[in-house]
PDB file of C-alpha atoms in Angstrom:
ATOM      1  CA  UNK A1451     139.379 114.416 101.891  1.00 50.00           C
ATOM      2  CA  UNK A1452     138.098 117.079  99.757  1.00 60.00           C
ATOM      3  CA  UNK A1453     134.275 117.497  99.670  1.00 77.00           C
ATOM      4  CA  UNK A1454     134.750 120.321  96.800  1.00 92.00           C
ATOM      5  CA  UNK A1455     133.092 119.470  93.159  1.00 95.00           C
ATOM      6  CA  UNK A1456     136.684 119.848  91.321  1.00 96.00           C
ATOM      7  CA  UNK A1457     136.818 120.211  86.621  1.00 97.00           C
ATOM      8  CA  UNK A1458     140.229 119.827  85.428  1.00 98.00           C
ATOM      9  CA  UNK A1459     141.512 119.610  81.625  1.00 98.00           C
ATOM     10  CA  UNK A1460     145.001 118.640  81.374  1.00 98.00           C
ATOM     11  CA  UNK A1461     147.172 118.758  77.525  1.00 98.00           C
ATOM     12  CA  UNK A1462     149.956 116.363  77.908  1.00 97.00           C
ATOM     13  CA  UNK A1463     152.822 117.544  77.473  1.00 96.00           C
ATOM     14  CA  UNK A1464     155.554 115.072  78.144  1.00 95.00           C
ATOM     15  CA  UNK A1465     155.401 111.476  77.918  1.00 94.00           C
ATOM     16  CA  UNK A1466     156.994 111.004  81.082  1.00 94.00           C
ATOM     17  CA  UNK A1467     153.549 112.515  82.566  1.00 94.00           C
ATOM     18  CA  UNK A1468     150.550 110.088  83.926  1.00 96.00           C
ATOM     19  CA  UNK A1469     147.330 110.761  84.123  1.00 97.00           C
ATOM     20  CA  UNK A1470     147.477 110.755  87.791  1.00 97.00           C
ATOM     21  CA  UNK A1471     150.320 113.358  88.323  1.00 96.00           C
ATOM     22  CA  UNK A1472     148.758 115.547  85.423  1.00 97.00           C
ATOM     23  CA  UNK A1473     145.805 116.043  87.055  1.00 98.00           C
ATOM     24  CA  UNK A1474     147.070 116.036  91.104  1.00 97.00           C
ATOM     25  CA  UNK A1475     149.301 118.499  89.711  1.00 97.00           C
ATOM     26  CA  UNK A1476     146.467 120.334  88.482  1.00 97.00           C
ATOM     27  CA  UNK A1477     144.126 120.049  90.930  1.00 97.00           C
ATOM     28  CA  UNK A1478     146.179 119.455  94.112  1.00 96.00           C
ATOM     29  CA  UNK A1479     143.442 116.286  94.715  1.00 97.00           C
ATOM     30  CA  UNK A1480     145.248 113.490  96.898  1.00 96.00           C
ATOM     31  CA  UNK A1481     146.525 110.592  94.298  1.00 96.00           C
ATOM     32  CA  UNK A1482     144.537 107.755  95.761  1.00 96.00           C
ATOM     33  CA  UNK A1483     140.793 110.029  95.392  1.00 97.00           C
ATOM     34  CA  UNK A1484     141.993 110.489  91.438  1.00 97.00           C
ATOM     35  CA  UNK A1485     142.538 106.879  90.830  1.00 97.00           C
ATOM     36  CA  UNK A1486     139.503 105.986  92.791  1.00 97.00           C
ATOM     37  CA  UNK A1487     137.426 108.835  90.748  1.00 98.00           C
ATOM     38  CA  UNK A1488     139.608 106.677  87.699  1.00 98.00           C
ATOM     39  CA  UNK A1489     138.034 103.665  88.488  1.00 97.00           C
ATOM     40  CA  UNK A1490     134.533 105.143  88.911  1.00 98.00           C
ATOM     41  CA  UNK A1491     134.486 106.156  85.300  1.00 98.00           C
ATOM     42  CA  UNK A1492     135.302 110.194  85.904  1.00 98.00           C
ATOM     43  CA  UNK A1493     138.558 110.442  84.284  1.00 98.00           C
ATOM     44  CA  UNK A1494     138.379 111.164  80.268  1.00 98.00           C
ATOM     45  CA  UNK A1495     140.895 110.891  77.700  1.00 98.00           C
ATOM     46  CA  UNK A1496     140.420 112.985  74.624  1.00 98.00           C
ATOM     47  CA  UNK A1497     142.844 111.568  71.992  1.00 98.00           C
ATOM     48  CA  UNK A1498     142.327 113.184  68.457  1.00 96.00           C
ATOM     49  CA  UNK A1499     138.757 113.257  68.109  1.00 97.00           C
ATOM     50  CA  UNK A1500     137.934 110.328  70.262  1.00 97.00           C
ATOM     51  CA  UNK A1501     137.310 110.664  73.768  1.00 98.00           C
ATOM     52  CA  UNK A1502     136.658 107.579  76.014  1.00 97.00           C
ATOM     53  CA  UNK A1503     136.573 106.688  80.024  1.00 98.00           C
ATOM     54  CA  UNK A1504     140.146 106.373  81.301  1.00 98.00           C
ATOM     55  CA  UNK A1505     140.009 103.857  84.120  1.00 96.00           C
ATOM     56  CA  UNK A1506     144.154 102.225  83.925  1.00 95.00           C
ATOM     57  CA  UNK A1507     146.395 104.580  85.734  1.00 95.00           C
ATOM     58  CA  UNK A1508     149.612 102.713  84.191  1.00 94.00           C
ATOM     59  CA  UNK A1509     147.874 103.818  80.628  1.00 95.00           C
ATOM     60  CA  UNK A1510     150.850 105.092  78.351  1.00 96.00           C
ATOM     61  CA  UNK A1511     149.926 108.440  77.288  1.00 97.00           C
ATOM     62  CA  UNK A1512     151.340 110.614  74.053  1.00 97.00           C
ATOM     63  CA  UNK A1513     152.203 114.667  73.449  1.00 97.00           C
ATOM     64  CA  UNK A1514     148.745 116.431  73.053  1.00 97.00           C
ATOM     65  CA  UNK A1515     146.377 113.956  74.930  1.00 98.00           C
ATOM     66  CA  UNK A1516     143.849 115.559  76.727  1.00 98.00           C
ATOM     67  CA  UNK A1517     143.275 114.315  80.129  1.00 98.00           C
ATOM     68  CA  UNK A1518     139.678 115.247  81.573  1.00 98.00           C
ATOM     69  CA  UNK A1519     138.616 114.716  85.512  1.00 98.00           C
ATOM     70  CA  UNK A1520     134.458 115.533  86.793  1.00 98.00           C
ATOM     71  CA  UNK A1521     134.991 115.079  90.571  1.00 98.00           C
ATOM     72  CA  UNK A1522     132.285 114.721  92.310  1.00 97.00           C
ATOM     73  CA  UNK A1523     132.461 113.551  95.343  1.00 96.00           C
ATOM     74  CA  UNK A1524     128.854 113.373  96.183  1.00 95.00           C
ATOM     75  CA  UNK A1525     128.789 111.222  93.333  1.00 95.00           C
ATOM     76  CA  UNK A1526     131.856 109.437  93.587  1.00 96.00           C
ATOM     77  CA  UNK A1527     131.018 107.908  97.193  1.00 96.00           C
ATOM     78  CA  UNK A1528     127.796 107.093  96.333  1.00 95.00           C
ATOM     79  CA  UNK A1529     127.413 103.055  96.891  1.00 95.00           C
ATOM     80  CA  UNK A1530     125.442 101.528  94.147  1.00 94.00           C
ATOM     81  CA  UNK A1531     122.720  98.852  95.188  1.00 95.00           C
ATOM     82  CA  UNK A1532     123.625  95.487  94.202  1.00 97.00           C
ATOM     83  CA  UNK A1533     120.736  94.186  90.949  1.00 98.00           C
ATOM     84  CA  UNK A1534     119.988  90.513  90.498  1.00 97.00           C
ATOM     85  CA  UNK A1535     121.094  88.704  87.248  1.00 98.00           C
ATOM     86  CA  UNK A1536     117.669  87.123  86.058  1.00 97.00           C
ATOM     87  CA  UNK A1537     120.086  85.821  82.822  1.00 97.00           C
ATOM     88  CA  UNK A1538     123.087  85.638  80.983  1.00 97.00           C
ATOM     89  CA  UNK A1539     122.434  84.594  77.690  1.00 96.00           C
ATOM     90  CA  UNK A1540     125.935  85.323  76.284  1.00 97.00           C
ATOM     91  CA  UNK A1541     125.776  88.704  73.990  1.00 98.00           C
ATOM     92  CA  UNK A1542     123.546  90.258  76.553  1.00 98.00           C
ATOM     93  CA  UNK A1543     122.111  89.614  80.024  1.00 98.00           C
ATOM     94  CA  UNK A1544     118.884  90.841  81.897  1.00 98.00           C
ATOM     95  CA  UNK A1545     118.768  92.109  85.225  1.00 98.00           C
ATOM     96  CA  UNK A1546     116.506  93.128  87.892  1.00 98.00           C
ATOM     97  CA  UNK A1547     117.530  96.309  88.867  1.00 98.00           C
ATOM     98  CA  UNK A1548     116.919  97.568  92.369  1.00 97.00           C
ATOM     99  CA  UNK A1549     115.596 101.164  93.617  1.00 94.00           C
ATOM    100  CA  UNK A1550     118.658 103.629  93.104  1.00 94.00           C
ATOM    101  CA  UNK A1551     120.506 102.179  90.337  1.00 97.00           C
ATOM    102  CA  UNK A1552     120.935 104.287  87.172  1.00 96.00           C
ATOM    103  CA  UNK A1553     120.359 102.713  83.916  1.00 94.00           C
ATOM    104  CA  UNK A1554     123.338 104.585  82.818  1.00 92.00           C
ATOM    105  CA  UNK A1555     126.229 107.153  83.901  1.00 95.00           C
ATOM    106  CA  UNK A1556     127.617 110.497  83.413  1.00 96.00           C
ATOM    107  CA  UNK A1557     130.952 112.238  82.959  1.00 97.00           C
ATOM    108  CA  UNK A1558     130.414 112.458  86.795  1.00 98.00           C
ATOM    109  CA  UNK A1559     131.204 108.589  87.070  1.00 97.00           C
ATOM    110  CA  UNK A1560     129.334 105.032  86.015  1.00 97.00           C
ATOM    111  CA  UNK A1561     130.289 102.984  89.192  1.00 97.00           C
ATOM    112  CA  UNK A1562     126.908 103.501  90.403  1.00 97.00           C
ATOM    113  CA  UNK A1563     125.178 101.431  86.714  1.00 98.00           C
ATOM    114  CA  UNK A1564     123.828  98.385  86.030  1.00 98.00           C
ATOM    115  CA  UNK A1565     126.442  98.203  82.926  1.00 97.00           C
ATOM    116  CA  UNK A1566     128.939  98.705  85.126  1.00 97.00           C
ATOM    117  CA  UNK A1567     128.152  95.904  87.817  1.00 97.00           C
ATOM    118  CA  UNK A1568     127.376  93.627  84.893  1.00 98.00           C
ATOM    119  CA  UNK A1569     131.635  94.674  83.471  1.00 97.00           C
ATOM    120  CA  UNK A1570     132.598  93.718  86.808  1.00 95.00           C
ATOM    121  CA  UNK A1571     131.071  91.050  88.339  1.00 97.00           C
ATOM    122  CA  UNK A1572     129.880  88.340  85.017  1.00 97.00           C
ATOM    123  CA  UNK A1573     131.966  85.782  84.259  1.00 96.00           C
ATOM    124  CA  UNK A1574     133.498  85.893  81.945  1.00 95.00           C
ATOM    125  CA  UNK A1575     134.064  89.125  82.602  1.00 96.00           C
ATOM    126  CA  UNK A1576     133.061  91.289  78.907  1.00 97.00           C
ATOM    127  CA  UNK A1577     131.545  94.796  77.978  1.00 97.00           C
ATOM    128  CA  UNK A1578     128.311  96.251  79.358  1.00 97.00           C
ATOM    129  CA  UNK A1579     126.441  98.331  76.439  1.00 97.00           C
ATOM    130  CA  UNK A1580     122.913 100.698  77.663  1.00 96.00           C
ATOM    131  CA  UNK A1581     120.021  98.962  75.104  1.00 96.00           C
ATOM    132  CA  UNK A1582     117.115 100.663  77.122  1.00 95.00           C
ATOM    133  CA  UNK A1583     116.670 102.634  80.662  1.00 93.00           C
ATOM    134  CA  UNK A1584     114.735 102.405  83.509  1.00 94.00           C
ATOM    135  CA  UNK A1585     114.239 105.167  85.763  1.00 91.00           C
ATOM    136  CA  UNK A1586     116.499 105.616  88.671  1.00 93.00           C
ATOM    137  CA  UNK A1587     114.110 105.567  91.334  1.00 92.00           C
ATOM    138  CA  UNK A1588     112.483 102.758  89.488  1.00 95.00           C
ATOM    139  CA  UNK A1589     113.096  98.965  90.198  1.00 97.00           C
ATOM    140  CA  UNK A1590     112.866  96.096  87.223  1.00 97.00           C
ATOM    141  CA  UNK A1591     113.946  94.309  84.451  1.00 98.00           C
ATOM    142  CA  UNK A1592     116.657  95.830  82.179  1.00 98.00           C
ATOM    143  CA  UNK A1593     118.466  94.230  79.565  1.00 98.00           C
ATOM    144  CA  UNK A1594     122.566  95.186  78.958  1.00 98.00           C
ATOM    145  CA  UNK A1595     123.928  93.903  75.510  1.00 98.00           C
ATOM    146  CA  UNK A1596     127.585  92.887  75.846  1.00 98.00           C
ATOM    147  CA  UNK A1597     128.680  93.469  72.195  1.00 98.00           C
ATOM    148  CA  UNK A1598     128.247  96.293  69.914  1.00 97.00           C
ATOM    149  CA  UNK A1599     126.223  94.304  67.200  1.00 98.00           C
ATOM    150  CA  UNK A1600     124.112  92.840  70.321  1.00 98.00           C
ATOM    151  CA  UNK A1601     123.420  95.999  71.234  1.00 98.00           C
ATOM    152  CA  UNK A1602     122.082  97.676  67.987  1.00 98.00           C
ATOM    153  CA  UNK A1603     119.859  94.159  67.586  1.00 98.00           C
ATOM    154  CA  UNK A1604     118.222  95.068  70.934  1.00 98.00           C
ATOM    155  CA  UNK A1605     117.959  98.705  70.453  1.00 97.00           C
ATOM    156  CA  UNK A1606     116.557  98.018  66.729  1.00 97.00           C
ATOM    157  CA  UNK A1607     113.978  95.739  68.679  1.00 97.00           C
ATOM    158  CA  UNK A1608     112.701  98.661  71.616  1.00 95.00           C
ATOM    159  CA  UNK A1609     112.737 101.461  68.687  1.00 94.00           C
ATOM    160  CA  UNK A1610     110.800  99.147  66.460  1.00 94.00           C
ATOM    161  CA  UNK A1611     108.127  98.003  69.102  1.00 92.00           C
ATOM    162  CA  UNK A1612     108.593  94.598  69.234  1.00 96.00           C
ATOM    163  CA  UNK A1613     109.639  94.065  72.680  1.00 95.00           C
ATOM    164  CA  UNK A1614     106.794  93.897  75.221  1.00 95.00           C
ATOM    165  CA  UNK A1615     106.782  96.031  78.433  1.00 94.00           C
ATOM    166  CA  UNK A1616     104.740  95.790  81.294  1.00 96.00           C
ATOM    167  CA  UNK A1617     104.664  97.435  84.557  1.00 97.00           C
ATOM    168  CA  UNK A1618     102.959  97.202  88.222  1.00 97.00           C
ATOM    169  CA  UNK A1619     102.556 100.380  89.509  1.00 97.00           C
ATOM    170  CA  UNK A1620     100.877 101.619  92.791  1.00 96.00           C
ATOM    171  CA  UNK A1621      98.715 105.191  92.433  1.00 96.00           C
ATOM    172  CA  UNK A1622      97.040 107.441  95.153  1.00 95.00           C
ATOM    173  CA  UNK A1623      93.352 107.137  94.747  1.00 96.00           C
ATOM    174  CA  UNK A1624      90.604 104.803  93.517  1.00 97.00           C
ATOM    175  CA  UNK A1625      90.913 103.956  89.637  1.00 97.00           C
ATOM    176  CA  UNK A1626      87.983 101.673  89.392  1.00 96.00           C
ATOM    177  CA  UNK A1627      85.633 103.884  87.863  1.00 95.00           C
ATOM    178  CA  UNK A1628      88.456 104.470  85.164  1.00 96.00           C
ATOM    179  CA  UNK A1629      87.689 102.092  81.312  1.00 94.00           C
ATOM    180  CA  UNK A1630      89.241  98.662  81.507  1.00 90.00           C
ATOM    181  CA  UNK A1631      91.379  98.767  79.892  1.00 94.00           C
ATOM    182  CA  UNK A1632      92.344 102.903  79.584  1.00 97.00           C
ATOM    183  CA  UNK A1633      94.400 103.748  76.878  1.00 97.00           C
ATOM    184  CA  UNK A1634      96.501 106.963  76.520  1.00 96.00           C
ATOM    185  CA  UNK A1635      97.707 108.841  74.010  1.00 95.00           C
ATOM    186  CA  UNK A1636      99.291 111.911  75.008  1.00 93.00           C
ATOM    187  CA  UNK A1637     102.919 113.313  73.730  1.00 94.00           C
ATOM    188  CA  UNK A1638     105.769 113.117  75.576  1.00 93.00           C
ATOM    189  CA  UNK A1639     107.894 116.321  75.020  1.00 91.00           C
ATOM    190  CA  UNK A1640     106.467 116.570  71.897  1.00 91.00           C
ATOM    191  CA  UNK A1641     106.962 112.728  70.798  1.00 94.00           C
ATOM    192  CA  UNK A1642     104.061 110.729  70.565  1.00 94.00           C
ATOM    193  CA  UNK A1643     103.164 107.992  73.732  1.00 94.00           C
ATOM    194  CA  UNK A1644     101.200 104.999  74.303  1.00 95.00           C
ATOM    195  CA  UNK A1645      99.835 103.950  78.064  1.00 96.00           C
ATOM    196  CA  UNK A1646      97.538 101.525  78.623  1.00 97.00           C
ATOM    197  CA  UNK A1647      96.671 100.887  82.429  1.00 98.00           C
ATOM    198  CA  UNK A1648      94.670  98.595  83.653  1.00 97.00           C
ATOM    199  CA  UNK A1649      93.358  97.711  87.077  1.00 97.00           C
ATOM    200  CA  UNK A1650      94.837  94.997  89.508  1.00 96.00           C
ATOM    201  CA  UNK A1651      93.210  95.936  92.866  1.00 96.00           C
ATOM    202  CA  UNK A1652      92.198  98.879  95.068  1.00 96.00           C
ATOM    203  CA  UNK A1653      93.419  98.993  98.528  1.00 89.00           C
ATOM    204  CA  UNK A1654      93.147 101.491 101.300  1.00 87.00           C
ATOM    205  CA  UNK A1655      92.792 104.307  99.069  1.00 90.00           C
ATOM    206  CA  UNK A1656      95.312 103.420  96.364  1.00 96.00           C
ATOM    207  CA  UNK A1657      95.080 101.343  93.243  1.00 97.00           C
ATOM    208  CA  UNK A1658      97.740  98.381  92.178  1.00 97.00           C
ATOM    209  CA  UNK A1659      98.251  99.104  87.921  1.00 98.00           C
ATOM    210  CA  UNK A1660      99.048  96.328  85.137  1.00 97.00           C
ATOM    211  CA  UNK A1661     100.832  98.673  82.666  1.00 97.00           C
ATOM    212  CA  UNK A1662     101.651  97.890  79.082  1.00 95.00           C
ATOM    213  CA  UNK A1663     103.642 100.797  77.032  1.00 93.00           C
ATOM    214  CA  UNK A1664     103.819 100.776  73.295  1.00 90.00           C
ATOM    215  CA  UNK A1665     106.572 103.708  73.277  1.00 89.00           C
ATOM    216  CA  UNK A1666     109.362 104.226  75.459  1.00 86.00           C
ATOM    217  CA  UNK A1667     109.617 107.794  76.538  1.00 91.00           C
ATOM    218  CA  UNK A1668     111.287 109.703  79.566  1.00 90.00           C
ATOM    219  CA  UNK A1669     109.014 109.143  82.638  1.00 93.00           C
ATOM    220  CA  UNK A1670     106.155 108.410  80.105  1.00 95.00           C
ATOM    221  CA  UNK A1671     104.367 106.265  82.777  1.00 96.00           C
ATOM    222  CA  UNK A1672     104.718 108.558  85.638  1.00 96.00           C
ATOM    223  CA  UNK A1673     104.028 111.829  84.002  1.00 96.00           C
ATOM    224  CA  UNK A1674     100.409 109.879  81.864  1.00 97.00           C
ATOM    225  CA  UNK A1675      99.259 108.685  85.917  1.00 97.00           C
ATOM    226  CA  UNK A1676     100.232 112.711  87.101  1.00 96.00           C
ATOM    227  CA  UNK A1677      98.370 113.719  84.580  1.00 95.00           C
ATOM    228  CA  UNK A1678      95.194 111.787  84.818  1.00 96.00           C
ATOM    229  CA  UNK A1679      95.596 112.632  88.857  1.00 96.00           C
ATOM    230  CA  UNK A1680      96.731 109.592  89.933  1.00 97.00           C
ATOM    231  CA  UNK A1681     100.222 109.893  90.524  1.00 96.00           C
ATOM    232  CA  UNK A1682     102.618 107.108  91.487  1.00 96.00           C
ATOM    233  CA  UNK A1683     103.046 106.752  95.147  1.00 94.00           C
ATOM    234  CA  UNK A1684     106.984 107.805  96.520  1.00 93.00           C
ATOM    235  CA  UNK A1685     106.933 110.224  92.876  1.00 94.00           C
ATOM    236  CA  UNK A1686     109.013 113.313  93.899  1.00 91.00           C
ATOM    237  CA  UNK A1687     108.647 114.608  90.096  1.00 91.00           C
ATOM    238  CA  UNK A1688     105.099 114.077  89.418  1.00 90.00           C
ATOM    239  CA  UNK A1689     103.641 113.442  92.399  1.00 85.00           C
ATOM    240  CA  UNK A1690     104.001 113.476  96.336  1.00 74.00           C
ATOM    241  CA  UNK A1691     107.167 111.438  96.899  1.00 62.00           C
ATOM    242  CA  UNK A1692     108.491 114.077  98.948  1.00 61.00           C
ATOM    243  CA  UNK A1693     106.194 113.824 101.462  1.00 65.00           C
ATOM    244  CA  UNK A1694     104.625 110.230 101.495  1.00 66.00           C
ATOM    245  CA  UNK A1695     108.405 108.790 102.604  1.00 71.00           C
ATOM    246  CA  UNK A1696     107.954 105.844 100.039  1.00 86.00           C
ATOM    247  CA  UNK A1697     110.225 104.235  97.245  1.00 91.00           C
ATOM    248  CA  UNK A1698     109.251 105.007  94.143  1.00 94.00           C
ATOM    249  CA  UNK A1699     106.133 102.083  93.503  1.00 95.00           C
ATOM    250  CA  UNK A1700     106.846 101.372  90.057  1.00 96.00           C
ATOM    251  CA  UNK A1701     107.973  97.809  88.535  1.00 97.00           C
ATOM    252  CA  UNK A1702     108.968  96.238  85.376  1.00 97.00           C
ATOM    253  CA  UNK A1703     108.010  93.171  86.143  1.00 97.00           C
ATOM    254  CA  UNK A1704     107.736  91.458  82.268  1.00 97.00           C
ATOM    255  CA  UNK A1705     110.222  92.085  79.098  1.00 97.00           C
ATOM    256  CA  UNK A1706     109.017  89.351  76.287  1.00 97.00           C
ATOM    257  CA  UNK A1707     110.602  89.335  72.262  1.00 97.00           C
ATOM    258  CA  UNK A1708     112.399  87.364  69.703  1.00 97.00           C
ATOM    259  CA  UNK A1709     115.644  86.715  71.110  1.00 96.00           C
ATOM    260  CA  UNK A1710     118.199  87.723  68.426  1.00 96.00           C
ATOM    261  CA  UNK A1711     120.884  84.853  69.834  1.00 94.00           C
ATOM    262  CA  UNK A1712     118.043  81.616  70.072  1.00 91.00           C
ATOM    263  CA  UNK A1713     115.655  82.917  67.296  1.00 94.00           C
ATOM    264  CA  UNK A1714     112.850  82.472  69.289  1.00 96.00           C
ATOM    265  CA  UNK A1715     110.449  84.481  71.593  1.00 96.00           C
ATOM    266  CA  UNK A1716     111.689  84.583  75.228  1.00 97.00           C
ATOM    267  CA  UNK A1717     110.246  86.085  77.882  1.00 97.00           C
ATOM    268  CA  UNK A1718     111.731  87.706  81.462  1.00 97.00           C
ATOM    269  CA  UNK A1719     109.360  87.792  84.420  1.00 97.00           C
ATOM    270  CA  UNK A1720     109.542  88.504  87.890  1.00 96.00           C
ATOM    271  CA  UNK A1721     107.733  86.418  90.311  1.00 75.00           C
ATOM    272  CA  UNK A1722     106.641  89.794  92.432  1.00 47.00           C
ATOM    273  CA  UNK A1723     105.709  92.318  90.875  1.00 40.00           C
ATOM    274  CA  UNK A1724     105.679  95.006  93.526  1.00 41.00           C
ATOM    275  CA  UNK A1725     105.650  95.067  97.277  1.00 39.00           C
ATOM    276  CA  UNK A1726     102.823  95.722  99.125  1.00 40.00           C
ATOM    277  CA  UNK A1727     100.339  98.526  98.832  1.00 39.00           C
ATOM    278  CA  UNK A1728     101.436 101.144 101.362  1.00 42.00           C
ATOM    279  CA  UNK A1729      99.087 102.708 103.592  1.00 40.00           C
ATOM    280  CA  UNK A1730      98.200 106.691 102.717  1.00 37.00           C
TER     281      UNK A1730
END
């Protein structure tokens, strides 16, 4: 079993040729690891100026096709986490998505996504569309759209600020000297960013967080705490992760808005928000 990180572009030129035999002839990979790296979204096909996953080995393929493979087999045996459906409301779905998951793949591969386990495992089975993300080494609600016009409506909704996000966070330190609420309103690479956090409890040295975000920006939660030195516990970024041995303690515990399919404001809560404060 090869352990090398392989990058193969194939032209077809024959339609006799598979995408399979293009690339093991390219690449010398064993047939079975290429349609298993198939399935696990790391096979492209380019066809005129459109280039989409290629996950059916039997596909029928024409003259001048470009077949694309990103093995990684760190990647590719990777075992995603299993999230909880919280609801399936039809054109989209909401999740709670466990420590580990990705929000959404790469050329690498998508078998390790929340879209991806929703493609697979709802019934009936339908397409999985990214309307928001949630860190990685985060844990919480998501929502996946399941049609294109679904998943504009949604995206239209997070851009706009009409959806309402909160969080439960656990920080190193005390925060109870800190405003009640404390807002912040520092830029995110250059984008503007709205915290507010608010204080739950103090425990052994750490604080539990109520967080409500008006924006949505890369890590904007982790990096505001890091920067107001309280970072969130298990943070390997921003904070100590690396060396407190903890999961990353950060939750989205609430999603609320006007659902575009009922016309009416809905709301998504978990009944726990996060897991116990961790000793330091």
């Amino acid at each position: 079993m090869s352990k090398q990180v392989t990058e193969a572009h194939v032209v077809i030129e024959s339609t006799e040729q598979t995408a399979i035999d293009a690339l093991q002839n390219e690449t010398g990979l064993p047939r079975q690891r290429i349609k298993s790296a198939m399935t696990k979204g790391a096979v492209w096909l380019t066809r005129g100026s459109n280039t989409s996953r290629l996950r059916r080995a039997t596909r029928k393929l024409r003259v001048g096709d470009e077949v694309h493979l990103y093995y990684d087999p760190q990647v590719l045996d990777e075992q995603p986490p299993q999230p909880i459906l919280v609801a399936d409301v039809g054109a989209y779905s909401a999740w709670n998505k466990p420590y580990g998951l990705r929000s959404q793949g790469s050329k690498w591969g998508d078998h390790c996504t929340v879209t991806r386990w929703a493609e697979r495992h709802l019934q009936p089975e339908r397409p999985a569309f990214v309307v928001h993300r949630l860190d990685r080494a985060a844990n919480g609600l998501i929502l996946v759209a399941h049609t294109k016009t679904m998943a504009a409506a949604l995206s239209a909704l997070f851009r706009e600020r009409k959806i309402e996000k909160r969080y439960r966070v656990i920080v190193a330190g005390d925060f109870s000297a800190q405003p009640k609420p404390l807002r912040i309103e520092s830029p995110v690479n250059e984008k503007t960013a709205i915290s507010e956090f608010s204080l739950v409890r103090v425990t052994e040295g750490n604080s539990e967080l109520d967080v409500r975000i008006e924006t949505g920006r890369k890590h904007q939660i982790r990096r505001h705490l890091a920067e107001l030195g309280f970072p969130v516990i298990g943070d390997r970024l921003y904070g100590s992760g690396e060396s407190d041995g903890k999961d990353l303690q950060l939750t989205a515990y609430l999603l609320a808005f006007e659902c575009p399919v009922a016309g009416e404001r809905v709301e998504y809560r978990l009944g726990v928000a996060t897991p116990q404060i961790p000793p330091r």
